Amino acid sequence: NAGVTQTPKFQVLKTGQSMTLQCAQDMNHNSMYWYRQDPGMGLRLIYYSASEGTTDKGEVPNGYNVSRLNKREFSLRLESAAPSQTSVYFCASSPRGNEQFFGPGTRLTVL
Amino acid sequence: AQSVSQHNHHVILSEAASLELGCNYSYGGTVNLFWYVQYPGQHLQLLLKYFSGDPLVKGIKGFEAEFIKSKFSFNLRKPSVQWSDTAEYFCAVNAFTGGGNKLTFGTGTQLKVEL
């Protein structure tokens, strides 16, 4: 089992560019999550998907969109990147919405 | 909405010292509680969790935590830290509300263990 995988590992964007962060899990979990991690602020939930076909906003959804493509995959899209979106992004999955398993993260820099 | 407070942002200890990291949450209903650890450059890994039963839970690598419902606390302890425990530690709470199963994380405690 690979667990939770994320691509890319690193990305540099210019302000206004768009990109999609990919996440996949092979543990047959129902729930998936996207967080951003910033120094001194812990992890903040951007969006989550309780089950295939549903998505909901988290604490900091502005500037992001998500797609739950199927049970395995949950992508995060930045339509027009801003410097404030410079962060480390983590995807996580959970079998019953409790204990979450995290991916390795994507380090995004927006210039 | 629930919130999680971790009082110590940075802790520096010598090897073999005892560790206690504080965590308080602000939800009065049923909760599940977690401690995660993030080693430098790595992703978050589960240290231990509390769902129900014995309020003293033991996790990996000699860590334990005690759930005190009356104090809304879930403090992490280790009797004797090692250099390899240098990492960032996050407390998290899953409160059972109508908003679905979401974890709320504290802001983290950066632990540095010196030789």
JSON list of C-alpha atoms in Angstrom, two decimals:
[
{"chain": "A", "resi": 1, "resn": "ASN", "atom": "CA", "xyz": [0.00, 0.00, 0.00]},
{"chain": "A", "resi": 2, "resn": "ALA", "atom": "CA", "xyz": [1.29, 3.42, -0.93]},
{"chain": "A", "resi": 3, "resn": "GLY", "atom": "CA", "xyz": [-1.14, 5.09, 1.50]},
{"chain": "A", "resi": 4, "resn": "VAL", "atom": "CA", "xyz": [-1.79, 8.71, 0.54]},
{"chain": "A", "resi": 5, "resn": "THR", "atom": "CA", "xyz": [0.21, 10.09, -2.37]},
{"chain": "A", "resi": 6, "resn": "GLN", "atom": "CA", "xyz": [0.44, 13.69, -3.54]},
{"chain": "A", "resi": 7, "resn": "THR", "atom": "CA", "xyz": [1.83, 15.30, -6.67]},
{"chain": "A", "resi": 8, "resn": "PRO", "atom": "CA", "xyz": [3.79, 17.41, -7.21]},
{"chain": "A", "resi": 9, "resn": "LYS", "atom": "CA", "xyz": [6.15, 17.60, -4.22]},
{"chain": "A", "resi": 10, "resn": "PHE", "atom": "CA", "xyz": [7.28, 21.12, -5.04]},
{"chain": "A", "resi": 11, "resn": "GLN", "atom": "CA", "xyz": [5.85, 23.85, -7.25]},
{"chain": "A", "resi": 12, "resn": "VAL", "atom": "CA", "xyz": [6.66, 27.47, -7.98]},
{"chain": "A", "resi": 13, "resn": "LEU", "atom": "CA", "xyz": [3.97, 29.62, -9.59]},
{"chain": "A", "resi": 14, "resn": "LYS", "atom": "CA", "xyz": [3.70, 33.23, -10.65]},
{"chain": "A", "resi": 15, "resn": "THR", "atom": "CA", "xyz": [0.82, 35.31, -9.37]},
{"chain": "A", "resi": 16, "resn": "GLY", "atom": "CA", "xyz": [-2.28, 34.64, -11.46]},
{"chain": "A", "resi": 17, "resn": "GLN", "atom": "CA", "xyz": [-1.25, 31.20, -12.70]},
{"chain": "A", "resi": 18, "resn": "SER", "atom": "CA", "xyz": [-3.44, 28.19, -12.06]},
{"chain": "A", "resi": 19, "resn": "MET", "atom": "CA", "xyz": [-2.59, 24.69, -11.01]},
{"chain": "A", "resi": 20, "resn": "THR", "atom": "CA", "xyz": [-4.08, 21.51, -9.64]},
{"chain": "A", "resi": 21, "resn": "LEU", "atom": "CA", "xyz": [-2.68, 19.51, -6.75]},
{"chain": "A", "resi": 22, "resn": "GLN", "atom": "CA", "xyz": [-3.38, 15.83, -7.01]},
{"chain": "A", "resi": 23, "resn": "CYS", "atom": "CA", "xyz": [-4.08, 13.42, -4.18]},
{"chain": "A", "resi": 24, "resn": "ALA", "atom": "CA", "xyz": [-4.82, 9.72, -4.23]},
{"chain": "A", "resi": 25, "resn": "GLN", "atom": "CA", "xyz": [-5.30, 7.07, -1.57]},
{"chain": "A", "resi": 26, "resn": "ASP", "atom": "CA", "xyz": [-5.36, 3.31, -1.89]},
{"chain": "A", "resi": 27, "resn": "MET", "atom": "CA", "xyz": [-6.87, 2.47, 1.51]},
{"chain": "A", "resi": 28, "resn": "ASN", "atom": "CA", "xyz": [-10.51, 2.54, 0.38]},
{"chain": "A", "resi": 29, "resn": "HIS", "atom": "CA", "xyz": [-11.25, 5.43, 2.72]},
{"chain": "A", "resi": 30, "resn": "ASN", "atom": "CA", "xyz": [-14.51, 7.30, 2.37]},
{"chain": "A", "resi": 31, "resn": "SER", "atom": "CA", "xyz": [-13.37, 10.73, 3.57]},
{"chain": "A", "resi": 32, "resn": "MET", "atom": "CA", "xyz": [-10.63, 12.92, 2.16]},
{"chain": "A", "resi": 33, "resn": "TYR", "atom": "CA", "xyz": [-9.30, 16.32, 3.20]},
{"chain": "A", "resi": 34, "resn": "TRP", "atom": "CA", "xyz": [-7.09, 19.19, 2.06]},
{"chain": "A", "resi": 35, "resn": "TYR", "atom": "CA", "xyz": [-5.16, 21.26, 4.58]},
{"chain": "A", "resi": 36, "resn": "ARG", "atom": "CA", "xyz": [-2.66, 24.04, 4.38]},
{"chain": "A", "resi": 37, "resn": "GLN", "atom": "CA", "xyz": [0.13, 24.38, 6.93]},
{"chain": "A", "resi": 38, "resn": "ASP", "atom": "CA", "xyz": [1.66, 27.75, 7.72]},
{"chain": "A", "resi": 39, "resn": "PRO", "atom": "CA", "xyz": [4.23, 28.53, 10.43]},
{"chain": "A", "resi": 40, "resn": "GLY", "atom": "CA", "xyz": [2.61, 29.18, 13.80]},
{"chain": "A", "resi": 41, "resn": "MET", "atom": "CA", "xyz": [-0.89, 28.41, 12.52]},
{"chain": "A", "resi": 42, "resn": "GLY", "atom": "CA", "xyz": [-1.02, 24.64, 12.58]},
{"chain": "A", "resi": 43, "resn": "LEU", "atom": "CA", "xyz": [-3.10, 22.90, 9.95]},
{"chain": "A", "resi": 44, "resn": "ARG", "atom": "CA", "xyz": [-6.16, 24.60, 8.59]},
{"chain": "A", "resi": 45, "resn": "LEU", "atom": "CA", "xyz": [-8.82, 22.73, 6.67]},
{"chain": "A", "resi": 46, "resn": "ILE", "atom": "CA", "xyz": [-9.46, 24.03, 3.16]},
{"chain": "A", "resi": 47, "resn": "TYR", "atom": "CA", "xyz": [-12.04, 21.56, 1.84]},
{"chain": "A", "resi": 48, "resn": "TYR", "atom": "CA", "xyz": [-13.11, 18.07, 2.64]},
{"chain": "A", "resi": 49, "resn": "SER", "atom": "CA", "xyz": [-15.12, 15.28, 1.08]},
{"chain": "A", "resi": 50, "resn": "ALA", "atom": "CA", "xyz": [-17.04, 13.07, 3.47]},
{"chain": "A", "resi": 51, "resn": "SER", "atom": "CA", "xyz": [-17.77, 10.57, 0.72]},
{"chain": "A", "resi": 52, "resn": "GLU", "atom": "CA", "xyz": [-17.53, 10.17, -3.03]},
{"chain": "A", "resi": 53, "resn": "GLY", "atom": "CA", "xyz": [-19.67, 12.77, -4.73]},
{"chain": "A", "resi": 54, "resn": "THR", "atom": "CA", "xyz": [-19.75, 15.27, -1.85]},
{"chain": "A", "resi": 55, "resn": "THR", "atom": "CA", "xyz": [-17.49, 18.18, -0.98]},
{"chain": "A", "resi": 56, "resn": "ASP", "atom": "CA", "xyz": [-17.73, 20.84, 1.72]},
{"chain": "A", "resi": 57, "resn": "LYS", "atom": "CA", "xyz": [-15.87, 23.98, 2.67]},
{"chain": "A", "resi": 58, "resn": "GLY", "atom": "CA", "xyz": [-13.51, 24.01, 5.58]},
{"chain": "A", "resi": 59, "resn": "GLU", "atom": "CA", "xyz": [-12.03, 26.89, 7.51]},
{"chain": "A", "resi": 60, "resn": "VAL", "atom": "CA", "xyz": [-10.14, 28.60, 4.65]},
{"chain": "A", "resi": 61, "resn": "PRO", "atom": "CA", "xyz": [-11.78, 27.76, 1.27]},
{"chain": "A", "resi": 62, "resn": "ASN", "atom": "CA", "xyz": [-11.41, 31.12, -0.50]},
{"chain": "A", "resi": 63, "resn": "GLY", "atom": "CA", "xyz": [-9.31, 30.92, -3.65]},
{"chain": "A", "resi": 64, "resn": "TYR", "atom": "CA", "xyz": [-9.57, 27.14, -3.93]},
{"chain": "A", "resi": 65, "resn": "ASN", "atom": "CA", "xyz": [-11.80, 24.57, -5.59]},
{"chain": "A", "resi": 66, "resn": "VAL", "atom": "CA", "xyz": [-11.87, 20.81, -5.22]},
{"chain": "A", "resi": 67, "resn": "SER", "atom": "CA", "xyz": [-13.00, 17.78, -7.14]},
{"chain": "A", "resi": 68, "resn": "ARG", "atom": "CA", "xyz": [-13.66, 14.34, -5.71]},
{"chain": "A", "resi": 69, "resn": "LEU", "atom": "CA", "xyz": [-13.03, 12.49, -8.95]},
{"chain": "A", "resi": 70, "resn": "ASN", "atom": "CA", "xyz": [-13.77, 9.05, -7.52]},
{"chain": "A", "resi": 71, "resn": "LYS", "atom": "CA", "xyz": [-13.30, 7.31, -4.20]},
{"chain": "A", "resi": 72, "resn": "ARG", "atom": "CA", "xyz": [-9.50, 7.31, -4.59]},
{"chain": "A", "resi": 73, "resn": "GLU", "atom": "CA", "xyz": [-8.78, 10.80, -5.84]},
{"chain": "A", "resi": 74, "resn": "PHE", "atom": "CA", "xyz": [-9.36, 14.29, -4.47]},
{"chain": "A", "resi": 75, "resn": "SER", "atom": "CA", "xyz": [-7.79, 17.24, -6.26]},
{"chain": "A", "resi": 76, "resn": "LEU", "atom": "CA", "xyz": [-7.30, 20.84, -5.16]},
{"chain": "A", "resi": 77, "resn": "ARG", "atom": "CA", "xyz": [-7.26, 23.63, -7.73]},
{"chain": "A", "resi": 78, "resn": "LEU", "atom": "CA", "xyz": [-5.93, 27.14, -7.47]},
{"chain": "A", "resi": 79, "resn": "GLU", "atom": "CA", "xyz": [-7.56, 29.13, -10.27]},
{"chain": "A", "resi": 80, "resn": "SER", "atom": "CA", "xyz": [-5.51, 32.31, -9.88]},
{"chain": "A", "resi": 81, "resn": "ALA", "atom": "CA", "xyz": [-2.64, 31.87, -7.47]},
{"chain": "A", "resi": 82, "resn": "ALA", "atom": "CA", "xyz": [-1.76, 34.62, -5.00]},
{"chain": "A", "resi": 83, "resn": "PRO", "atom": "CA", "xyz": [1.34, 35.04, -2.79]},
{"chain": "A", "resi": 84, "resn": "SER", "atom": "CA", "xyz": [-0.90, 34.45, 0.25]},
{"chain": "A", "resi": 85, "resn": "GLN", "atom": "CA", "xyz": [-1.34, 30.89, -1.00]},
{"chain": "A", "resi": 86, "resn": "THR", "atom": "CA", "xyz": [2.33, 30.12, -0.51]},
{"chain": "A", "resi": 87, "resn": "SER", "atom": "CA", "xyz": [2.17, 27.21, 1.91]},
{"chain": "A", "resi": 88, "resn": "VAL", "atom": "CA", "xyz": [2.61, 23.50, 2.40]},
{"chain": "A", "resi": 89, "resn": "TYR", "atom": "CA", "xyz": [-0.47, 21.57, 1.35]},
{"chain": "A", "resi": 90, "resn": "PHE", "atom": "CA", "xyz": [-1.37, 18.23, 2.87]},
{"chain": "A", "resi": 91, "resn": "CYS", "atom": "CA", "xyz": [-3.97, 15.78, 1.73]},
{"chain": "A", "resi": 92, "resn": "ALA", "atom": "CA", "xyz": [-5.41, 13.27, 4.18]},
{"chain": "A", "resi": 93, "resn": "SER", "atom": "CA", "xyz": [-7.89, 10.43, 4.13]},
{"chain": "A", "resi": 94, "resn": "SER", "atom": "CA", "xyz": [-9.93, 8.73, 6.79]},
{"chain": "A", "resi": 95, "resn": "PRO", "atom": "CA", "xyz": [-11.92, 5.51, 6.96]},
{"chain": "A", "resi": 96, "resn": "ARG", "atom": "CA", "xyz": [-14.69, 6.90, 9.15]},
{"chain": "A", "resi": 97, "resn": "GLY", "atom": "CA", "xyz": [-13.89, 10.58, 9.47]},
{"chain": "A", "resi": 98, "resn": "ASN", "atom": "CA", "xyz": [-11.81, 10.12, 12.62]},
{"chain": "A", "resi": 99, "resn": "GLU", "atom": "CA", "xyz": [-8.18, 9.10, 12.48]},
{"chain": "A", "resi": 100, "resn": "GLN", "atom": "CA", "xyz": [-6.66, 10.70, 9.42]},
{"chain": "A", "resi": 101, "resn": "PHE", "atom": "CA", "xyz": [-3.74, 9.49, 7.35]},
{"chain": "A", "resi": 102, "resn": "PHE", "atom": "CA", "xyz": [-1.61, 12.15, 5.73]},
{"chain": "A", "resi": 103, "resn": "GLY", "atom": "CA", "xyz": [0.26, 12.41, 2.46]},
{"chain": "A", "resi": 104, "resn": "PRO", "atom": "CA", "xyz": [3.83, 13.74, 2.14]},
{"chain": "A", "resi": 105, "resn": "GLY", "atom": "CA", "xyz": [2.76, 17.28, 1.24]},
{"chain": "A", "resi": 106, "resn": "THR", "atom": "CA", "xyz": [3.23, 19.74, -1.60]},
{"chain": "A", "resi": 107, "resn": "ARG", "atom": "CA", "xyz": [5.39, 22.80, -0.99]},
{"chain": "A", "resi": 108, "resn": "LEU", "atom": "CA", "xyz": [3.95, 25.64, -3.08]},
{"chain": "A", "resi": 109, "resn": "THR", "atom": "CA", "xyz": [5.56, 29.02, -3.60]},
{"chain": "A", "resi": 110, "resn": "VAL", "atom": "CA", "xyz": [3.69, 31.82, -5.37]},
{"chain": "A", "resi": 111, "resn": "LEU", "atom": "CA", "xyz": [5.87, 34.68, -6.55]},
{"chain": "B", "resi": 1, "resn": "ALA", "atom": "CA", "xyz": [-17.20, 25.72, 16.53]},
{"chain": "B", "resi": 2, "resn": "GLN", "atom": "CA", "xyz": [-14.60, 23.85, 18.50]},
{"chain": "B", "resi": 3, "resn": "SER", "atom": "CA", "xyz": [-11.10, 25.17, 19.07]},
{"chain": "B", "resi": 4, "resn": "VAL", "atom": "CA", "xyz": [-7.86, 23.64, 20.30]},
{"chain": "B", "resi": 5, "resn": "SER", "atom": "CA", "xyz": [-5.19, 25.43, 22.33]},
{"chain": "B", "resi": 6, "resn": "GLN", "atom": "CA", "xyz": [-1.62, 24.31, 22.71]},
{"chain": "B", "resi": 7, "resn": "HIS", "atom": "CA", "xyz": [0.00, 26.49, 25.31]},
{"chain": "B", "resi": 8, "resn": "ASN", "atom": "CA", "xyz": [3.65, 25.82, 24.60]},
{"chain": "B", "resi": 9, "resn": "HIS", "atom": "CA", "xyz": [4.79, 26.92, 21.18]},
{"chain": "B", "resi": 10, "resn": "HIS", "atom": "CA", "xyz": [8.46, 26.08, 21.62]},
{"chain": "B", "resi": 11, "resn": "VAL", "atom": "CA", "xyz": [9.95, 23.68, 24.15]},
{"chain": "B", "resi": 12, "resn": "ILE", "atom": "CA", "xyz": [13.64, 22.89, 24.57]},
{"chain": "B", "resi": 13, "resn": "LEU", "atom": "CA", "xyz": [14.68, 19.93, 26.72]},
{"chain": "B", "resi": 14, "resn": "SER", "atom": "CA", "xyz": [17.81, 17.97, 27.41]},
{"chain": "B", "resi": 15, "resn": "GLU", "atom": "CA", "xyz": [17.87, 14.27, 26.68]},
{"chain": "B", "resi": 16, "resn": "ALA", "atom": "CA", "xyz": [16.31, 12.17, 29.46]},
{"chain": "B", "resi": 17, "resn": "ALA", "atom": "CA", "xyz": [14.19, 15.05, 30.70]},
{"chain": "B", "resi": 18, "resn": "SER", "atom": "CA", "xyz": [10.46, 14.50, 31.15]},
{"chain": "B", "resi": 19, "resn": "LEU", "atom": "CA", "xyz": [8.00, 16.03, 28.73]},
{"chain": "B", "resi": 20, "resn": "GLU", "atom": "CA", "xyz": [4.49, 17.32, 29.13]},
{"chain": "B", "resi": 21, "resn": "LEU", "atom": "CA", "xyz": [2.75, 19.26, 26.36]},
{"chain": "B", "resi": 22, "resn": "GLY", "atom": "CA", "xyz": [-0.56, 20.89, 27.11]},
{"chain": "B", "resi": 23, "resn": "CYS", "atom": "CA", "xyz": [-3.69, 20.68, 24.99]},
{"chain": "B", "resi": 24, "resn": "ASN", "atom": "CA", "xyz": [-7.10, 22.11, 25.79]},
{"chain": "B", "resi": 25, "resn": "TYR", "atom": "CA", "xyz": [-10.21, 22.09, 23.64]},
{"chain": "B", "resi": 26, "resn": "SER", "atom": "CA", "xyz": [-13.44, 24.02, 23.76]},
{"chain": "B", "resi": 27, "resn": "TYR", "atom": "CA", "xyz": [-16.29, 21.66, 23.01]},
{"chain": "B", "resi": 28, "resn": "GLY", "atom": "CA", "xyz": [-18.62, 20.26, 25.65]},
{"chain": "B", "resi": 29, "resn": "GLY", "atom": "CA", "xyz": [-19.98, 17.24, 23.80]},
{"chain": "B", "resi": 30, "resn": "THR", "atom": "CA", "xyz": [-18.49, 13.94, 22.74]},
{"chain": "B", "resi": 31, "resn": "VAL", "atom": "CA", "xyz": [-15.00, 14.22, 21.29]},
{"chain": "B", "resi": 32, "resn": "ASN", "atom": "CA", "xyz": [-12.29, 12.05, 19.86]},
{"chain": "B", "resi": 33, "resn": "LEU", "atom": "CA", "xyz": [-8.78, 13.28, 20.62]},
{"chain": "B", "resi": 34, "resn": "PHE", "atom": "CA", "xyz": [-5.49, 12.83, 18.82]},
{"chain": "B", "resi": 35, "resn": "TRP", "atom": "CA", "xyz": [-1.84, 13.69, 19.02]},
{"chain": "B", "resi": 36, "resn": "TYR", "atom": "CA", "xyz": [0.12, 13.81, 15.78]},
{"chain": "B", "resi": 37, "resn": "VAL", "atom": "CA", "xyz": [3.86, 14.25, 15.31]},
{"chain": "B", "resi": 38, "resn": "GLN", "atom": "CA", "xyz": [5.67, 15.82, 12.36]},
{"chain": "B", "resi": 39, "resn": "TYR", "atom": "CA", "xyz": [9.39, 15.10, 12.12]},
{"chain": "B", "resi": 40, "resn": "PRO", "atom": "CA", "xyz": [11.45, 17.63, 10.16]},
{"chain": "B", "resi": 41, "resn": "GLY", "atom": "CA", "xyz": [10.56, 17.53, 6.47]},
{"chain": "B", "resi": 42, "resn": "GLN", "atom": "CA", "xyz": [8.00, 14.79, 6.90]},
{"chain": "B", "resi": 43, "resn": "HIS", "atom": "CA", "xyz": [4.23, 14.45, 6.98]},
{"chain": "B", "resi": 44, "resn": "LEU", "atom": "CA", "xyz": [2.07, 14.07, 10.06]},
{"chain": "B", "resi": 45, "resn": "GLN", "atom": "CA", "xyz": [1.96, 10.69, 11.78]},
{"chain": "B", "resi": 46, "resn": "LEU", "atom": "CA", "xyz": [-0.42, 9.55, 14.48]},
{"chain": "B", "resi": 47, "resn": "LEU", "atom": "CA", "xyz": [1.14, 9.24, 17.95]},
{"chain": "B", "resi": 48, "resn": "LEU", "atom": "CA", "xyz": [-1.96, 8.22, 19.86]},
{"chain": "B", "resi": 49, "resn": "LYS", "atom": "CA", "xyz": [-5.71, 8.63, 20.02]},
{"chain": "B", "resi": 50, "resn": "TYR", "atom": "CA", "xyz": [-8.53, 8.59, 22.52]},
{"chain": "B", "resi": 51, "resn": "PHE", "atom": "CA", "xyz": [-12.05, 7.53, 21.58]},
{"chain": "B", "resi": 52, "resn": "SER", "atom": "CA", "xyz": [-13.49, 6.16, 24.81]},
{"chain": "B", "resi": 53, "resn": "GLY", "atom": "CA", "xyz": [-12.65, 4.00, 27.83]},
{"chain": "B", "resi": 54, "resn": "ASP", "atom": "CA", "xyz": [-9.47, 4.34, 29.87]},
{"chain": "B", "resi": 55, "resn": "PRO", "atom": "CA", "xyz": [-8.59, 8.05, 29.85]},
{"chain": "B", "resi": 56, "resn": "LEU", "atom": "CA", "xyz": [-4.88, 7.24, 29.97]},
{"chain": "B", "resi": 57, "resn": "VAL", "atom": "CA", "xyz": [-3.83, 6.18, 26.50]},
{"chain": "B", "resi": 58, "resn": "LYS", "atom": "CA", "xyz": [-0.49, 4.90, 25.38]},
{"chain": "B", "resi": 59, "resn": "GLY", "atom": "CA", "xyz": [0.94, 5.52, 21.95]},
{"chain": "B", "resi": 60, "resn": "ILE", "atom": "CA", "xyz": [4.03, 4.77, 19.99]},
{"chain": "B", "resi": 61, "resn": "LYS", "atom": "CA", "xyz": [7.61, 5.54, 21.05]},
{"chain": "B", "resi": 62, "resn": "GLY", "atom": "CA", "xyz": [6.78, 5.70, 24.77]},
{"chain": "B", "resi": 63, "resn": "PHE", "atom": "CA", "xyz": [4.31, 8.56, 24.55]},
{"chain": "B", "resi": 64, "resn": "GLU", "atom": "CA", "xyz": [1.11, 8.66, 26.57]},
{"chain": "B", "resi": 65, "resn": "ALA", "atom": "CA", "xyz": [-1.72, 11.14, 27.06]},
{"chain": "B", "resi": 66, "resn": "GLU", "atom": "CA", "xyz": [-4.39, 11.64, 29.67]},
{"chain": "B", "resi": 67, "resn": "PHE", "atom": "CA", "xyz": [-7.91, 12.77, 28.89]},
{"chain": "B", "resi": 68, "resn": "ILE", "atom": "CA", "xyz": [-9.39, 14.85, 31.71]},
{"chain": "B", "resi": 69, "resn": "LYS", "atom": "CA", "xyz": [-12.95, 15.61, 30.73]},
{"chain": "B", "resi": 70, "resn": "SER", "atom": "CA", "xyz": [-13.58, 18.09, 33.54]},
{"chain": "B", "resi": 71, "resn": "LYS", "atom": "CA", "xyz": [-10.61, 20.17, 32.40]},
{"chain": "B", "resi": 72, "resn": "PHE", "atom": "CA", "xyz": [-11.20, 19.73, 28.64]},
{"chain": "B", "resi": 73, "resn": "SER", "atom": "CA", "xyz": [-7.59, 18.64, 28.44]},
{"chain": "B", "resi": 74, "resn": "PHE", "atom": "CA", "xyz": [-5.56, 15.98, 26.66]},
{"chain": "B", "resi": 75, "resn": "ASN", "atom": "CA", "xyz": [-1.94, 16.49, 27.67]},
{"chain": "B", "resi": 76, "resn": "LEU", "atom": "CA", "xyz": [0.89, 14.54, 26.08]},
{"chain": "B", "resi": 77, "resn": "ARG", "atom": "CA", "xyz": [3.64, 13.07, 28.25]},
{"chain": "B", "resi": 78, "resn": "LYS", "atom": "CA", "xyz": [6.85, 11.15, 27.94]},
{"chain": "B", "resi": 79, "resn": "PRO", "atom": "CA", "xyz": [8.98, 10.24, 30.96]},
{"chain": "B", "resi": 80, "resn": "SER", "atom": "CA", "xyz": [12.35, 10.51, 29.22]},
{"chain": "B", "resi": 81, "resn": "VAL", "atom": "CA", "xyz": [12.81, 12.23, 25.85]},
{"chain": "B", "resi": 82, "resn": "GLN", "atom": "CA", "xyz": [15.41, 11.35, 23.26]},
{"chain": "B", "resi": 83, "resn": "TRP", "atom": "CA", "xyz": [17.16, 13.48, 20.66]},
{"chain": "B", "resi": 84, "resn": "SER", "atom": "CA", "xyz": [15.07, 11.72, 18.00]},
{"chain": "B", "resi": 85, "resn": "ASP", "atom": "CA", "xyz": [11.88, 13.15, 19.55]},
{"chain": "B", "resi": 86, "resn": "THR", "atom": "CA", "xyz": [12.77, 16.55, 18.09]},
{"chain": "B", "resi": 87, "resn": "ALA", "atom": "CA", "xyz": [9.68, 17.36, 16.04]},
{"chain": "B", "resi": 88, "resn": "GLU", "atom": "CA", "xyz": [6.50, 19.38, 15.96]},
{"chain": "B", "resi": 89, "resn": "TYR", "atom": "CA", "xyz": [3.55, 18.00, 17.91]},
{"chain": "B", "resi": 90, "resn": "PHE", "atom": "CA", "xyz": [-0.09, 18.71, 17.11]},
{"chain": "B", "resi": 91, "resn": "CYS", "atom": "CA", "xyz": [-3.14, 18.08, 19.20]},
{"chain": "B", "resi": 92, "resn": "ALA", "atom": "CA", "xyz": [-6.39, 17.56, 17.29]},
{"chain": "B", "resi": 93, "resn": "VAL", "atom": "CA", "xyz": [-10.04, 17.17, 18.20]},
{"chain": "B", "resi": 94, "resn": "ASN", "atom": "CA", "xyz": [-12.89, 15.60, 16.30]},
{"chain": "B", "resi": 95, "resn": "ALA", "atom": "CA", "xyz": [-16.13, 16.90, 17.74]},
{"chain": "B", "resi": 96, "resn": "PHE", "atom": "CA", "xyz": [-19.37, 15.19, 16.85]},
{"chain": "B", "resi": 97, "resn": "THR", "atom": "CA", "xyz": [-21.45, 18.02, 15.46]},
{"chain": "B", "resi": 98, "resn": "GLY", "atom": "CA", "xyz": [-23.83, 18.25, 12.54]},
{"chain": "B", "resi": 99, "resn": "GLY", "atom": "CA", "xyz": [-21.03, 19.55, 10.37]},
{"chain": "B", "resi": 100, "resn": "GLY", "atom": "CA", "xyz": [-19.50, 16.22, 9.56]},
{"chain": "B", "resi": 101, "resn": "ASN", "atom": "CA", "xyz": [-16.35, 14.54, 10.78]},
{"chain": "B", "resi": 102, "resn": "LYS", "atom": "CA", "xyz": [-13.60, 17.14, 10.75]},
{"chain": "B", "resi": 103, "resn": "LEU", "atom": "CA", "xyz": [-10.47, 17.48, 12.81]},
{"chain": "B", "resi": 104, "resn": "THR", "atom": "CA", "xyz": [-9.57, 20.79, 14.39]},
{"chain": "B", "resi": 105, "resn": "PHE", "atom": "CA", "xyz": [-5.84, 21.14, 15.01]},
{"chain": "B", "resi": 106, "resn": "GLY", "atom": "CA", "xyz": [-3.94, 23.17, 17.53]},
{"chain": "B", "resi": 107, "resn": "THR", "atom": "CA", "xyz": [-1.18, 25.46, 16.33]},
{"chain": "B", "resi": 108, "resn": "GLY", "atom": "CA", "xyz": [1.52, 22.97, 17.28]},
{"chain": "B", "resi": 109, "resn": "THR", "atom": "CA", "xyz": [4.40, 22.75, 19.73]},
{"chain": "B", "resi": 110, "resn": "GLN", "atom": "CA", "xyz": [7.94, 22.70, 18.38]},
{"chain": "B", "resi": 111, "resn": "LEU", "atom": "CA", "xyz": [10.05, 20.40, 20.57]},
{"chain": "B", "resi": 112, "resn": "LYS", "atom": "CA", "xyz": [13.82, 20.48, 20.42]},
{"chain": "B", "resi": 113, "resn": "VAL", "atom": "CA", "xyz": [15.77, 17.90, 22.39]},
{"chain": "B", "resi": 114, "resn": "GLU", "atom": "CA", "xyz": [19.40, 18.72, 23.00]},
{"chain": "B", "resi": 115, "resn": "LEU", "atom": "CA", "xyz": [22.12, 16.16, 23.60]}
]
